[in-house]
PDB file of C-alpha atoms in Angstrom:
ATOM      1  CA  MET J   1      -8.512  83.073  33.823  1.00  0.00           C
ATOM      2  CA  ASP J   2      -9.877  86.650  34.300  1.00  0.00           C
ATOM      3  CA  LYS J   3     -11.883  87.742  31.048  1.00  0.00           C
ATOM      4  CA  ARG J   4     -12.128  91.099  32.247  1.00  0.00           C
ATOM      5  CA  THR J   5      -8.607  91.955  31.494  1.00  0.00           C
ATOM      6  CA  VAL J   6      -7.296  92.662  28.030  1.00  0.00           C
ATOM      7  CA  PHE J   7      -3.564  93.214  26.686  1.00  0.00           C
ATOM      8  CA  PHE J   8      -2.653  96.010  24.640  1.00  0.00           C
ATOM      9  CA  SER J   9       0.604  96.856  22.997  1.00  0.00           C
ATOM     10  CA  GLY J  10       2.115  99.891  21.356  1.00  0.00           C
ATOM     11  CA  LYS J  11       5.326 100.279  19.778  1.00  0.00           C
ATOM     12  CA  ALA J  12       7.402 103.393  18.701  1.00  0.00           C
ATOM     13  CA  ARG J  13      10.853 104.050  17.139  1.00  0.00           C
ATOM     14  CA  PRO J  14      13.418 104.948  19.436  1.00  0.00           C
ATOM     15  CA  ILE J  15      16.128 107.422  18.807  1.00  0.00           C
ATOM     16  CA  GLU J  16      18.775 106.167  16.426  1.00  0.00           C
ATOM     17  CA  GLY J  17      22.183 104.661  18.107  1.00  0.00           C
ATOM     18  CA  ILE J  18      20.821 104.159  21.566  1.00  0.00           C
ATOM     19  CA  THR J  19      20.777 100.737  23.073  1.00  0.00           C
ATOM     20  CA  VAL J  20      17.261 100.045  22.696  1.00  0.00           C
ATOM     21  CA  GLU J  21      17.345 100.791  18.872  1.00  0.00           C
ATOM     22  CA  LYS J  22      20.361  98.643  18.623  1.00  0.00           C
ATOM     23  CA  LEU J  23      18.857  95.739  20.688  1.00  0.00           C
ATOM     24  CA  TYR J  24      15.528  95.571  19.107  1.00  0.00           C
ATOM     25  CA  GLY J  25      15.069  98.316  16.516  1.00  0.00           C
ATOM     26  CA  ILE J  26      11.741  99.359  18.116  1.00  0.00           C
ATOM     27  CA  LEU J  27      10.469 100.019  21.499  1.00  0.00           C
ATOM     28  CA  THR J  28       7.250  98.050  22.443  1.00  0.00           C
ATOM     29  CA  VAL J  29       5.331  98.573  25.387  1.00  0.00           C
ATOM     30  CA  GLY J  30       2.529  96.229  26.721  1.00  0.00           C
ATOM     31  CA  VAL J  31      -0.216  96.556  29.321  1.00  0.00           C
ATOM     32  CA  GLU J  32      -2.870  94.434  31.082  1.00  0.00           C
ATOM     33  CA  VAL J  33      -5.933  96.422  31.739  1.00  0.00           C
ATOM     34  CA  ASP J  34      -9.097  95.746  33.635  1.00  0.00           C
ATOM     35  CA  MET J  35     -11.752  96.685  31.182  1.00  0.00           C
ATOM     36  CA  GLU J  36     -14.426  97.257  33.991  1.00  0.00           C
ATOM     37  CA  THR J  37     -12.397  99.904  35.627  1.00  0.00           C
ATOM     38  CA  GLY J  38      -9.859 100.785  32.979  1.00  0.00           C
ATOM     39  CA  VAL J  39      -6.947 100.217  35.511  1.00  0.00           C
ATOM     40  CA  ILE J  40      -3.662  99.022  34.268  1.00  0.00           C
ATOM     41  CA  LEU J  41      -2.669  95.858  36.195  1.00  0.00           C
ATOM     42  CA  ALA J  42       0.682  95.095  34.716  1.00  0.00           C
ATOM     43  CA  GLY J  43       2.983  97.090  32.277  1.00  0.00           C
ATOM     44  CA  ASP J  44       6.332  95.995  30.571  1.00  0.00           C
ATOM     45  CA  CYS J  45       8.632  97.224  27.984  1.00  0.00           C
ATOM     46  CA  THR J  46      11.483  96.562  25.894  1.00  0.00           C
ATOM     47  CA  LEU J  47      13.804  98.898  27.585  1.00  0.00           C
ATOM     48  CA  SER J  48      17.439  97.589  27.663  1.00  0.00           C
ATOM     49  CA  THR J  49      17.962  97.690  31.712  1.00  0.00           C
ATOM     50  CA  ASP J  50      15.902  95.965  34.380  1.00  0.00           C
ATOM     51  CA  VAL J  51      15.812  98.739  36.485  1.00  0.00           C
ATOM     52  CA  ALA J  52      14.375 101.132  33.576  1.00  0.00           C
ATOM     53  CA  ASN J  53      11.599  98.129  32.838  1.00  0.00           C
ATOM     54  CA  SER J  54      10.672  98.010  36.636  1.00  0.00           C
ATOM     55  CA  PHE J  55      10.509 101.839  36.876  1.00  0.00           C
ATOM     56  CA  PHE J  56       8.221 102.006  33.933  1.00  0.00           C
ATOM     57  CA  SER J  57       6.095  99.359  35.393  1.00  0.00           C
ATOM     58  CA  ARG J  58       5.789 100.935  38.589  1.00  0.00           C
ATOM     59  CA  ILE J  59       4.800 104.093  36.987  1.00  0.00           C
ATOM     60  CA  VAL J  60       1.927 102.861  34.665  1.00  0.00           C
ATOM     61  CA  THR J  61       0.393 100.023  37.036  1.00  0.00           C
ATOM     62  CA  GLY J  62      -2.478 101.224  38.725  1.00  0.00           C
ATOM     63  CA  TYR J  63      -3.124 104.209  36.163  1.00  0.00           C
ATOM     64  CA  ASN J  64      -6.612 104.330  35.372  1.00  0.00           C
ATOM     65  CA  LEU J  65      -6.845 104.746  31.512  1.00  0.00           C
ATOM     66  CA  SER J  66     -10.447 105.891  31.700  1.00  0.00           C
ATOM     67  CA  LYS J  67      -9.028 109.364  32.966  1.00  0.00           C
ATOM     68  CA  GLY J  68      -7.302 109.878  29.855  1.00  0.00           C
ATOM     69  CA  ILE J  69      -3.734 109.472  28.608  1.00  0.00           C
ATOM     70  CA  ASP J  70      -2.160 112.999  29.518  1.00  0.00           C
ATOM     71  CA  PRO J  71      -1.743 112.714  32.945  1.00  0.00           C
ATOM     72  CA  LEU J  72       0.206 109.490  32.801  1.00  0.00           C
ATOM     73  CA  LEU J  73       2.241 110.987  29.781  1.00  0.00           C
ATOM     74  CA  GLU J  74       2.965 113.834  32.014  1.00  0.00           C
ATOM     75  CA  THR J  75       4.153 111.713  34.982  1.00  0.00           C
ATOM     76  CA  ILE J  76       6.486 109.819  32.593  1.00  0.00           C
ATOM     77  CA  ARG J  77       7.905 113.178  31.323  1.00  0.00           C
ATOM     78  CA  HIS J  78       8.617 114.506  34.971  1.00  0.00           C
ATOM     79  CA  ARG J  79       9.837 111.258  36.306  1.00  0.00           C
ATOM     80  CA  TYR J  80      11.569 109.375  33.638  1.00  0.00           C
ATOM     81  CA  HIS J  81      14.601 111.063  32.155  1.00  0.00           C
ATOM     82  CA  GLY J  82      15.898 108.385  29.759  1.00  0.00           C
ATOM     83  CA  GLU J  83      16.531 108.620  25.929  1.00  0.00           C
ATOM     84  CA  VAL J  84      13.311 106.993  25.217  1.00  0.00           C
ATOM     85  CA  VAL J  85      10.859 109.346  26.818  1.00  0.00           C
ATOM     86  CA  LYS J  86       9.276 110.412  23.447  1.00  0.00           C
ATOM     87  CA  ALA J  87       9.174 106.791  22.176  1.00  0.00           C
ATOM     88  CA  LEU J  88       7.286 105.677  25.718  1.00  0.00           C
ATOM     89  CA  GLY J  89       4.869 108.270  24.809  1.00  0.00           C
ATOM     90  CA  ALA J  90       4.026 107.402  21.357  1.00  0.00           C
ATOM     91  CA  ALA J  91       3.731 103.765  22.512  1.00  0.00           C
ATOM     92  CA  LEU J  92       1.408 104.706  25.252  1.00  0.00           C
ATOM     93  CA  ARG J  93      -0.717 106.795  23.173  1.00  0.00           C
ATOM     94  CA  SER J  94      -1.140 104.048  20.869  1.00  0.00           C
ATOM     95  CA  ILE J  95      -2.278 101.890  23.419  1.00  0.00           C
ATOM     96  CA  TYR J  96      -4.814 104.261  24.683  1.00  0.00           C
ATOM     97  CA  ARG J  97      -6.201 104.696  21.369  1.00  0.00           C
ATOM     98  CA  ASP J  98      -6.719 100.953  21.204  1.00  0.00           C
ATOM     99  CA  PHE J  99      -8.178 100.686  24.579  1.00  0.00           C
ATOM    100  CA  ASN J 100     -10.648 103.200  23.610  1.00  0.00           C
ATOM    101  CA  ASN J 101     -11.387 101.494  20.218  1.00  0.00           C
ATOM    102  CA  TYR J 102     -11.906  98.191  22.100  1.00  0.00           C
ATOM    103  CA  LYS J 103     -14.264  99.928  24.489  1.00  0.00           C
ATOM    104  CA  ARG J 104     -16.219 101.288  21.841  1.00  0.00           C
ATOM    105  CA  ALA J 105     -16.523  97.923  19.980  1.00  0.00           C
ATOM    106  CA  GLN J 106     -17.695  96.177  23.157  1.00  0.00           C
ATOM    107  CA  GLN J 107     -20.347  98.745  23.717  1.00  0.00           C
ATOM    108  CA  MET J 108     -21.707  98.207  20.118  1.00  0.00           C
ATOM    109  CA  ILE J 109     -21.517  94.261  20.415  1.00  0.00           C
ATOM    110  CA  LYS J 110     -23.707  94.921  23.746  1.00  0.00           C
ATOM    111  CA  LYS J 111     -26.347  97.013  21.762  1.00  0.00           C
TER     112      LYS J 111
END
């Protein structure tokens, strides 16, 4: 077990009436992050098709959260043209907030 990695999840309400909303009610995004580097090692979400989930995973995997969330959100806005793009952004912003809170808490513990 790699104790350097932490799992974060974020959720957001998708547009009413689309498949994700009908299937799950809410979009959930999960990522595994190497806390020493800030790099996302794996990512998944509750999109309705395998190709969309795979595409999302390829976009987020390898991204370094230590560089901020805006470059990742910009990449998603340019490359993902599905109906849940705003919900993906909201869920990722939540993950980024939790990532930073976790880092701060760990720094406080080390002091």
